[in-house]
Amino acid sequence: KNEVEQSPQNLTAQEGEFITINCSYSVGISALHWLQQHPGGGIVSLFMLSSGKKKHGRLIATINIQEKHSSLHITASHPRDSAVYICAVLSSNTGKLIFGQGTTLQVKP
Amino acid sequence: NAGVTQTPKFQVLKTGQSMTLQCAQDMNHNSMYWYRQDPGMGLRLIYYSASEGTTDKGEVPNGYNVSRLNKREFSLRLESAAPSQTSVYFCASIPRGIVYNEQFFGPGTRLTVL
């Protein structure tokens, strides 16, 4: 079993829909990242979380340390949000980043 | 401030050829990482360097070597390329060892080994 699991693996939505991507992890962590990668593009850091909730524009990220779970929400989705979203946790034991498999999001106009 | 830069962006090699992927950061970060990204497998750590002069193996180090030339530069070398090394390679840079605010990735190198 992977130490970081994301769901769903693939997601198709209509423009304007509210989107949720989930990340569960099984290791102790110091922090959790949400990353975005557009097709053929580089990887951009969206959020770094160690507790609570962060918001940037239409993106919201939450984390529940007790439940070892994080969610990334996109409100009023747009075709330009189409990308792979990656959850990564910083292991408090090893100090290394452990990545989820990624969630491929397609937003149709 | 260019962040993390990688060269080349694309490369095609024949089996057995060697090459070095270059990575540099201008953010004065201590830790630097090399990852490979393959379809369906996510990002896997090849090697990392917690500070200048130190390097450590990650999850998939076989077939690779690294050099932390100075604080800015961290190179990845394939001595004898194999088709299994066809992948997209990302370099990343982190401000401090295990306590940090952001992680920065380079634009990636798309490598094909024939």
PDB file of N, CA, C and O in Angstrom, chain A residues 15-76:
ATOM      1  N   GLU A  15     -17.207  23.058 -16.553  1.00  0.00           N
ATOM      2  CA  GLU A  15     -16.819  24.395 -16.096  1.00  0.00           C
ATOM      3  C   GLU A  15     -17.829  24.921 -15.071  1.00  0.00           C
ATOM      4  O   GLU A  15     -19.046  24.812 -15.270  1.00  0.00           O
ATOM      5  N   GLY A  16     -17.331  25.468 -13.991  1.00  0.00           N
ATOM      6  CA  GLY A  16     -18.178  26.021 -12.944  1.00  0.00           C
ATOM      7  C   GLY A  16     -18.409  25.086 -11.772  1.00  0.00           C
ATOM      8  O   GLY A  16     -18.856  25.536 -10.706  1.00  0.00           O
ATOM      9  N   GLU A  17     -18.129  23.816 -11.934  1.00  0.00           N
ATOM     10  CA  GLU A  17     -18.354  22.855 -10.858  1.00  0.00           C
ATOM     11  C   GLU A  17     -17.358  23.029  -9.728  1.00  0.00           C
ATOM     12  O   GLU A  17     -16.236  23.518  -9.922  1.00  0.00           O
ATOM     13  N   PHE A  18     -17.788  22.584  -8.557  1.00  0.00           N
ATOM     14  CA  PHE A  18     -16.927  22.551  -7.375  1.00  0.00           C
ATOM     15  C   PHE A  18     -16.208  21.209  -7.365  1.00  0.00           C
ATOM     16  O   PHE A  18     -16.828  20.163  -7.518  1.00  0.00           O
ATOM     17  N   ILE A  19     -14.900  21.253  -7.190  1.00  0.00           N
ATOM     18  CA  ILE A  19     -14.087  20.046  -7.303  1.00  0.00           C
ATOM     19  C   ILE A  19     -13.366  19.777  -5.991  1.00  0.00           C
ATOM     20  O   ILE A  19     -12.880  20.710  -5.340  1.00  0.00           O
ATOM     21  N   THR A  20     -13.306  18.503  -5.619  1.00  0.00           N
ATOM     22  CA  THR A  20     -12.552  18.083  -4.442  1.00  0.00           C
ATOM     23  C   THR A  20     -11.616  16.940  -4.807  1.00  0.00           C
ATOM     24  O   THR A  20     -12.043  15.960  -5.429  1.00  0.00           O
ATOM     25  N   ILE A  21     -10.369  17.088  -4.411  1.00  0.00           N
ATOM     26  CA  ILE A  21      -9.379  16.028  -4.570  1.00  0.00           C
ATOM     27  C   ILE A  21      -8.884  15.669  -3.173  1.00  0.00           C
ATOM     28  O   ILE A  21      -8.597  16.566  -2.367  1.00  0.00           O
ATOM     29  N   ASN A  22      -8.798  14.382  -2.904  1.00  0.00           N
ATOM     30  CA  ASN A  22      -8.449  13.928  -1.569  1.00  0.00           C
ATOM     31  C   ASN A  22      -7.071  13.288  -1.505  1.00  0.00           C
ATOM     32  O   ASN A  22      -6.599  12.704  -2.481  1.00  0.00           O
ATOM     33  N   CYS A  23      -6.455  13.395  -0.331  1.00  0.00           N
ATOM     34  CA  CYS A  23      -5.141  12.815  -0.094  1.00  0.00           C
ATOM     35  C   CYS A  23      -5.125  12.217   1.300  1.00  0.00           C
ATOM     36  O   CYS A  23      -5.417  12.927   2.277  1.00  0.00           O
ATOM     37  N   SER A  24      -4.798  10.940   1.396  1.00  0.00           N
ATOM     38  CA  SER A  24      -4.650  10.279   2.683  1.00  0.00           C
ATOM     39  C   SER A  24      -3.235   9.748   2.801  1.00  0.00           C
ATOM     40  O   SER A  24      -2.660   9.297   1.807  1.00  0.00           O
ATOM     41  N   TYR A  25      -2.695   9.788   3.994  1.00  0.00           N
ATOM     42  CA  TYR A  25      -1.317   9.348   4.179  1.00  0.00           C
ATOM     43  C   TYR A  25      -1.215   8.513   5.451  1.00  0.00           C
ATOM     44  O   TYR A  25      -2.069   8.613   6.344  1.00  0.00           O
ATOM     45  N   SER A  26      -0.175   7.693   5.498  1.00  0.00           N
ATOM     46  CA  SER A  26      -0.078   6.748   6.616  1.00  0.00           C
ATOM     47  C   SER A  26       1.167   6.965   7.469  1.00  0.00           C
ATOM     48  O   SER A  26       1.415   6.197   8.403  1.00  0.00           O
ATOM     49  N   VAL A  27       1.941   7.995   7.165  1.00  0.00           N
ATOM     50  CA  VAL A  27       3.176   8.249   7.913  1.00  0.00           C
ATOM     51  C   VAL A  27       3.035   9.540   8.711  1.00  0.00           C
ATOM     52  O   VAL A  27       2.166  10.365   8.426  1.00  0.00           O
ATOM     53  N   GLY A  28       3.914   9.687   9.700  1.00  0.00           N
ATOM     54  CA  GLY A  28       3.957  10.953  10.410  1.00  0.00           C
ATOM     55  C   GLY A  28       4.564  12.015   9.530  1.00  0.00           C
ATOM     56  O   GLY A  28       5.509  11.751   8.807  1.00  0.00           O
ATOM     57  N   ILE A  29       3.996  13.195   9.564  1.00  0.00           N
ATOM     58  CA  ILE A  29       4.475  14.230   8.650  1.00  0.00           C
ATOM     59  C   ILE A  29       4.808  15.522   9.379  1.00  0.00           C
ATOM     60  O   ILE A  29       4.276  15.809  10.454  1.00  0.00           O
ATOM     61  N   SER A  30       5.693  16.286   8.761  1.00  0.00           N
ATOM     62  CA  SER A  30       5.970  17.644   9.218  1.00  0.00           C
ATOM     63  C   SER A  30       5.135  18.645   8.438  1.00  0.00           C
ATOM     64  O   SER A  30       4.810  19.716   8.953  1.00  0.00           O
ATOM     65  N   ALA A  31       4.846  18.303   7.184  1.00  0.00           N
ATOM     66  CA  ALA A  31       4.082  19.216   6.328  1.00  0.00           C
ATOM     67  C   ALA A  31       3.527  18.443   5.135  1.00  0.00           C
ATOM     68  O   ALA A  31       3.999  17.344   4.817  1.00  0.00           O
ATOM     69  N   LEU A  32       2.555  19.043   4.486  1.00  0.00           N
ATOM     70  CA  LEU A  32       1.947  18.448   3.290  1.00  0.00           C
ATOM     71  C   LEU A  32       1.886  19.510   2.207  1.00  0.00           C
ATOM     72  O   LEU A  32       1.552  20.673   2.460  1.00  0.00           O
ATOM     73  N   HIS A  33       2.236  19.101   1.000  1.00  0.00           N
ATOM     74  CA  HIS A  33       2.193  20.005  -0.157  1.00  0.00           C
ATOM     75  C   HIS A  33       1.117  19.592  -1.127  1.00  0.00           C
ATOM     76  O   HIS A  33       0.884  18.402  -1.343  1.00  0.00           O
ATOM     77  N   TRP A  34       0.518  20.580  -1.751  1.00  0.00           N
ATOM     78  CA  TRP A  34      -0.268  20.360  -2.959  1.00  0.00           C
ATOM     79  C   TRP A  34       0.485  21.025  -4.108  1.00  0.00           C
ATOM     80  O   TRP A  34       0.863  22.196  -4.024  1.00  0.00           O
ATOM     81  N   LEU A  35       0.678  20.250  -5.187  1.00  0.00           N
ATOM     82  CA  LEU A  35       1.427  20.701  -6.348  1.00  0.00           C
ATOM     83  C   LEU A  35       0.536  20.595  -7.576  1.00  0.00           C
ATOM     84  O   LEU A  35      -0.398  19.785  -7.621  1.00  0.00           O
ATOM     85  N   GLN A  36       0.847  21.401  -8.578  1.00  0.00           N
ATOM     86  CA  GLN A  36       0.099  21.384  -9.829  1.00  0.00           C
ATOM     87  C   GLN A  36       1.064  21.221 -10.987  1.00  0.00           C
ATOM     88  O   GLN A  36       2.125  21.861 -11.020  1.00  0.00           O
ATOM     89  N   GLN A  37       0.672  20.371 -11.933  1.00  0.00           N
ATOM     90  CA  GLN A  37       1.496  20.182 -13.120  1.00  0.00           C
ATOM     91  C   GLN A  37       0.596  20.189 -14.348  1.00  0.00           C
ATOM     92  O   GLN A  37      -0.266  19.322 -14.504  1.00  0.00           O
ATOM     93  N   HIS A  38       0.819  21.172 -15.225  1.00  0.00           N
ATOM     94  CA  HIS A  38       0.071  21.221 -16.471  1.00  0.00           C
ATOM     95  C   HIS A  38       0.705  20.274 -17.475  1.00  0.00           C
ATOM     96  O   HIS A  38       1.907  19.987 -17.400  1.00  0.00           O
ATOM     97  N   PRO A  39      -0.064  19.788 -18.456  1.00  0.00           N
ATOM     98  CA  PRO A  39       0.470  18.824 -19.432  1.00  0.00           C
ATOM     99  C   PRO A  39       1.757  19.333 -20.068  1.00  0.00           C
ATOM    100  O   PRO A  39       1.803  20.454 -20.574  1.00  0.00           O
ATOM    101  N   GLY A  40       2.791  18.522 -20.023  1.00  0.00           N
ATOM    102  CA  GLY A  40       4.066  18.903 -20.607  1.00  0.00           C
ATOM    103  C   GLY A  40       4.778  20.011 -19.861  1.00  0.00           C
ATOM    104  O   GLY A  40       5.806  20.518 -20.334  1.00  0.00           O
ATOM    105  N   GLY A  41       4.258  20.389 -18.716  1.00  0.00           N
ATOM    106  CA  GLY A  41       4.808  21.540 -18.001  1.00  0.00           C
ATOM    107  C   GLY A  41       5.547  21.188 -16.736  1.00  0.00           C
ATOM    108  O   GLY A  41       5.645  20.024 -16.350  1.00  0.00           O
ATOM    109  N   GLY A  42       6.032  22.207 -16.101  1.00  0.00           N
ATOM    110  CA  GLY A  42       6.741  22.022 -14.852  1.00  0.00           C
ATOM    111  C   GLY A  42       5.791  21.848 -13.693  1.00  0.00           C
ATOM    112  O   GLY A  42       4.570  21.824 -13.846  1.00  0.00           O
ATOM    113  N   ILE A  43       6.349  21.735 -12.502  1.00  0.00           N
ATOM    114  CA  ILE A  43       5.577  21.494 -11.285  1.00  0.00           C
ATOM    115  C   ILE A  43       5.602  22.762 -10.451  1.00  0.00           C
ATOM    116  O   ILE A  43       6.661  23.317 -10.169  1.00  0.00           O
ATOM    117  N   VAL A  44       4.413  23.180 -10.061  1.00  0.00           N
ATOM    118  CA  VAL A  44       4.265  24.406  -9.295  1.00  0.00           C
ATOM    119  C   VAL A  44       3.707  24.086  -7.920  1.00  0.00           C
ATOM    120  O   VAL A  44       2.779  23.292  -7.794  1.00  0.00           O
ATOM    121  N   SER A  45       4.281  24.694  -6.921  1.00  0.00           N
ATOM    122  CA  SER A  45       3.772  24.494  -5.570  1.00  0.00           C
ATOM    123  C   SER A  45       2.554  25.380  -5.353  1.00  0.00           C
ATOM    124  O   SER A  45       2.608  26.585  -5.597  1.00  0.00           O
ATOM    125  N   LEU A  46       1.435  24.778  -4.909  1.00  0.00           N
ATOM    126  CA  LEU A  46       0.217  25.539  -4.640  1.00  0.00           C
ATOM    127  C   LEU A  46       0.126  25.914  -3.168  1.00  0.00           C
ATOM    128  O   LEU A  46      -0.113  27.068  -2.817  1.00  0.00           O
ATOM    129  N   PHE A  47       0.257  24.910  -2.317  1.00  0.00           N
ATOM    130  CA  PHE A  47       0.119  25.130  -0.881  1.00  0.00           C
ATOM    131  C   PHE A  47       1.101  24.264  -0.120  1.00  0.00           C
ATOM    132  O   PHE A  47       1.452  23.172  -0.563  1.00  0.00           O
ATOM    133  N   MET A  48       1.499  24.753   1.045  1.00  0.00           N
ATOM    134  CA  MET A  48       2.181  23.941   2.035  1.00  0.00           C
ATOM    135  C   MET A  48       1.387  24.066   3.319  1.00  0.00           C
ATOM    136  O   MET A  48       1.111  25.178   3.764  1.00  0.00           O
ATOM    137  N   LEU A  49       0.998  22.930   3.889  1.00  0.00           N
ATOM    138  CA  LEU A  49       0.128  22.930   5.058  1.00  0.00           C
ATOM    139  C   LEU A  49       0.758  22.120   6.167  1.00  0.00           C
ATOM    140  O   LEU A  49       1.333  21.068   5.930  1.00  0.00           O
ATOM    141  N   SER A  50       0.627  22.609   7.382  1.00  0.00           N
ATOM    142  CA  SER A  50       0.944  21.774   8.529  1.00  0.00           C
ATOM    143  C   SER A  50      -0.259  21.650   9.462  1.00  0.00           C
ATOM    144  O   SER A  50      -0.287  20.768  10.323  1.00  0.00           O
ATOM    145  N   SER A  51      -1.245  22.508   9.269  1.00  0.00           N
ATOM    146  CA  SER A  51      -2.486  22.411  10.029  1.00  0.00           C
ATOM    147  C   SER A  51      -3.521  23.301   9.378  1.00  0.00           C
ATOM    148  O   SER A  51      -3.175  24.225   8.625  1.00  0.00           O
ATOM    149  N   GLY A  52      -4.801  23.048   9.683  1.00  0.00           N
ATOM    150  CA  GLY A  52      -5.862  23.962   9.316  1.00  0.00           C
ATOM    151  C   GLY A  52      -6.169  24.049   7.836  1.00  0.00           C
ATOM    152  O   GLY A  52      -6.346  23.052   7.148  1.00  0.00           O
ATOM    153  N   LYS A  53      -6.215  25.264   7.357  1.00  0.00           N
ATOM    154  CA  LYS A  53      -6.760  25.546   6.034  1.00  0.00           C
ATOM    155  C   LYS A  53      -6.026  26.717   5.418  1.00  0.00           C
ATOM    156  O   LYS A  53      -5.619  27.648   6.118  1.00  0.00           O
ATOM    157  N   LYS A  54      -5.845  26.655   4.083  1.00  0.00           N
ATOM    158  CA  LYS A  54      -5.284  27.801   3.363  1.00  0.00           C
ATOM    159  C   LYS A  54      -6.113  28.045   2.120  1.00  0.00           C
ATOM    160  O   LYS A  54      -6.677  27.119   1.539  1.00  0.00           O
ATOM    161  N   LYS A  55      -6.156  29.310   1.722  1.00  0.00           N
ATOM    162  CA  LYS A  55      -6.956  29.686   0.550  1.00  0.00           C
ATOM    163  C   LYS A  55      -6.146  30.607  -0.324  1.00  0.00           C
ATOM    164  O   LYS A  55      -5.444  31.499   0.153  1.00  0.00           O
ATOM    165  N   HIS A  56      -6.245  30.353  -1.632  1.00  0.00           N
ATOM    166  CA  HIS A  56      -5.604  31.267  -2.592  1.00  0.00           C
ATOM    167  C   HIS A  56      -6.496  31.327  -3.805  1.00  0.00           C
ATOM    168  O   HIS A  56      -6.606  30.353  -4.558  1.00  0.00           O
ATOM    169  N   GLY A  57      -7.164  32.464  -3.978  1.00  0.00           N
ATOM    170  CA  GLY A  57      -8.084  32.600  -5.110  1.00  0.00           C
ATOM    171  C   GLY A  57      -9.203  31.575  -4.997  1.00  0.00           C
ATOM    172  O   GLY A  57      -9.907  31.510  -3.997  1.00  0.00           O
ATOM    173  N   ARG A  58      -9.345  30.760  -6.042  1.00  0.00           N
ATOM    174  CA  ARG A  58     -10.411  29.752  -6.059  1.00  0.00           C
ATOM    175  C   ARG A  58      -9.969  28.413  -5.455  1.00  0.00           C
ATOM    176  O   ARG A  58     -10.730  27.455  -5.456  1.00  0.00           O
ATOM    177  N   LEU A  59      -8.755  28.367  -4.973  1.00  0.00           N
ATOM    178  CA  LEU A  59      -8.225  27.127  -4.410  1.00  0.00           C
ATOM    179  C   LEU A  59      -8.247  27.178  -2.891  1.00  0.00           C
ATOM    180  O   LEU A  59      -7.878  28.195  -2.300  1.00  0.00           O
ATOM    181  N   ILE A  60      -8.681  26.060  -2.305  1.00  0.00           N
ATOM    182  CA  ILE A  60      -8.694  25.926  -0.849  1.00  0.00           C
ATOM    183  C   ILE A  60      -8.087  24.578  -0.505  1.00  0.00           C
ATOM    184  O   ILE A  60      -8.439  23.565  -1.096  1.00  0.00           O
ATOM    185  N   ALA A  61      -7.178  24.573   0.461  1.00  0.00           N
ATOM    186  CA  ALA A  61      -6.594  23.319   0.919  1.00  0.00           C
ATOM    187  C   ALA A  61      -6.810  23.190   2.412  1.00  0.00           C
ATOM    188  O   ALA A  61      -6.659  24.164   3.157  1.00  0.00           O
ATOM    189  N   THR A  62      -7.197  21.989   2.816  1.00  0.00           N
ATOM    190  CA  THR A  62      -7.416  21.723   4.242  1.00  0.00           C
ATOM    191  C   THR A  62      -6.634  20.481   4.645  1.00  0.00           C
ATOM    192  O   THR A  62      -6.322  19.622   3.812  1.00  0.00           O
ATOM    193  N   ILE A  63      -6.327  20.401   5.921  1.00  0.00           N
ATOM    194  CA  ILE A  63      -5.654  19.217   6.422  1.00  0.00           C
ATOM    195  C   ILE A  63      -6.191  18.867   7.796  1.00  0.00           C
ATOM    196  O   ILE A  63      -6.456  19.772   8.615  1.00  0.00           O
ATOM    197  N   ASN A  64      -6.379  17.562   8.035  1.00  0.00           N
ATOM    198  CA  ASN A  64      -6.780  17.060   9.339  1.00  0.00           C
ATOM    199  C   ASN A  64      -5.670  16.116   9.797  1.00  0.00           C
ATOM    200  O   ASN A  64      -5.558  14.991   9.305  1.00  0.00           O
ATOM    201  N   ILE A  65      -4.848  16.595  10.703  1.00  0.00           N
ATOM    202  CA  ILE A  65      -3.673  15.845  11.118  1.00  0.00           C
ATOM    203  C   ILE A  65      -4.073  14.549  11.831  1.00  0.00           C
ATOM    204  O   ILE A  65      -3.460  13.499  11.633  1.00  0.00           O
ATOM    205  N   GLN A  66      -5.120  14.615  12.641  1.00  0.00           N
ATOM    206  CA  GLN A  66      -5.549  13.429  13.396  1.00  0.00           C
ATOM    207  C   GLN A  66      -6.013  12.322  12.453  1.00  0.00           C
ATOM    208  O   GLN A  66      -5.729  11.145  12.662  1.00  0.00           O
ATOM    209  N   GLU A  67      -6.738  12.728  11.405  1.00  0.00           N
ATOM    210  CA  GLU A  67      -7.260  11.734  10.463  1.00  0.00           C
ATOM    211  C   GLU A  67      -6.269  11.437   9.343  1.00  0.00           C
ATOM    212  O   GLU A  67      -6.527  10.590   8.489  1.00  0.00           O
ATOM    213  N   LYS A  68      -5.163  12.147   9.292  1.00  0.00           N
ATOM    214  CA  LYS A  68      -4.141  11.970   8.246  1.00  0.00           C
ATOM    215  C   LYS A  68      -4.784  12.108   6.871  1.00  0.00           C
ATOM    216  O   LYS A  68      -4.655  11.227   5.991  1.00  0.00           O
ATOM    217  N   HIS A  69      -5.424  13.240   6.682  1.00  0.00           N
ATOM    218  CA  HIS A  69      -6.167  13.457   5.443  1.00  0.00           C
ATOM    219  C   HIS A  69      -6.112  14.931   5.064  1.00  0.00           C
ATOM    220  O   HIS A  69      -6.162  15.815   5.927  1.00  0.00           O
ATOM    221  N   SER A  70      -6.000  15.167   3.768  1.00  0.00           N
ATOM    222  CA  SER A  70      -6.035  16.533   3.252  1.00  0.00           C
ATOM    223  C   SER A  70      -6.928  16.576   2.019  1.00  0.00           C
ATOM    224  O   SER A  70      -7.078  15.569   1.314  1.00  0.00           O
ATOM    225  N   SER A  71      -7.532  17.708   1.796  1.00  0.00           N
ATOM    226  CA  SER A  71      -8.338  17.903   0.595  1.00  0.00           C
ATOM    227  C   SER A  71      -7.933  19.189  -0.104  1.00  0.00           C
ATOM    228  O   SER A  71      -7.562  20.172   0.546  1.00  0.00           O
ATOM    229  N   LEU A  72      -8.024  19.147  -1.422  1.00  0.00           N
ATOM    230  CA  LEU A  72      -7.835  20.338  -2.242  1.00  0.00           C
ATOM    231  C   LEU A  72      -9.170  20.608  -2.940  1.00  0.00           C
ATOM    232  O   LEU A  72      -9.716  19.728  -3.600  1.00  0.00           O
ATOM    233  N   HIS A  73      -9.686  21.799  -2.757  1.00  0.00           N
ATOM    234  CA  HIS A  73     -10.960  22.179  -3.371  1.00  0.00           C
ATOM    235  C   HIS A  73     -10.713  23.270  -4.410  1.00  0.00           C
ATOM    236  O   HIS A  73      -9.895  24.168  -4.197  1.00  0.00           O
ATOM    237  N   ILE A  74     -11.430  23.159  -5.513  1.00  0.00           N
ATOM    238  CA  ILE A  74     -11.414  24.208  -6.532  1.00  0.00           C
ATOM    239  C   ILE A  74     -12.853  24.684  -6.710  1.00  0.00           C
ATOM    240  O   ILE A  74     -13.742  23.896  -7.060  1.00  0.00           O
ATOM    241  N   THR A  75     -13.088  25.943  -6.456  1.00  0.00           N
ATOM    242  CA  THR A  75     -14.433  26.494  -6.646  1.00  0.00           C
ATOM    243  C   THR A  75     -14.537  27.112  -8.038  1.00  0.00           C
ATOM    244  O   THR A  75     -13.526  27.579  -8.598  1.00  0.00           O
ATOM    245  N   ALA A  76     -15.740  27.074  -8.608  1.00  0.00           N
ATOM    246  CA  ALA A  76     -15.994  27.664  -9.932  1.00  0.00           C
ATOM    247  C   ALA A  76     -14.913  27.240 -10.920  1.00  0.00           C
ATOM    248  O   ALA A  76     -14.205  28.078 -11.497  1.00  0.00           O
TER     249      ALA A  76
END
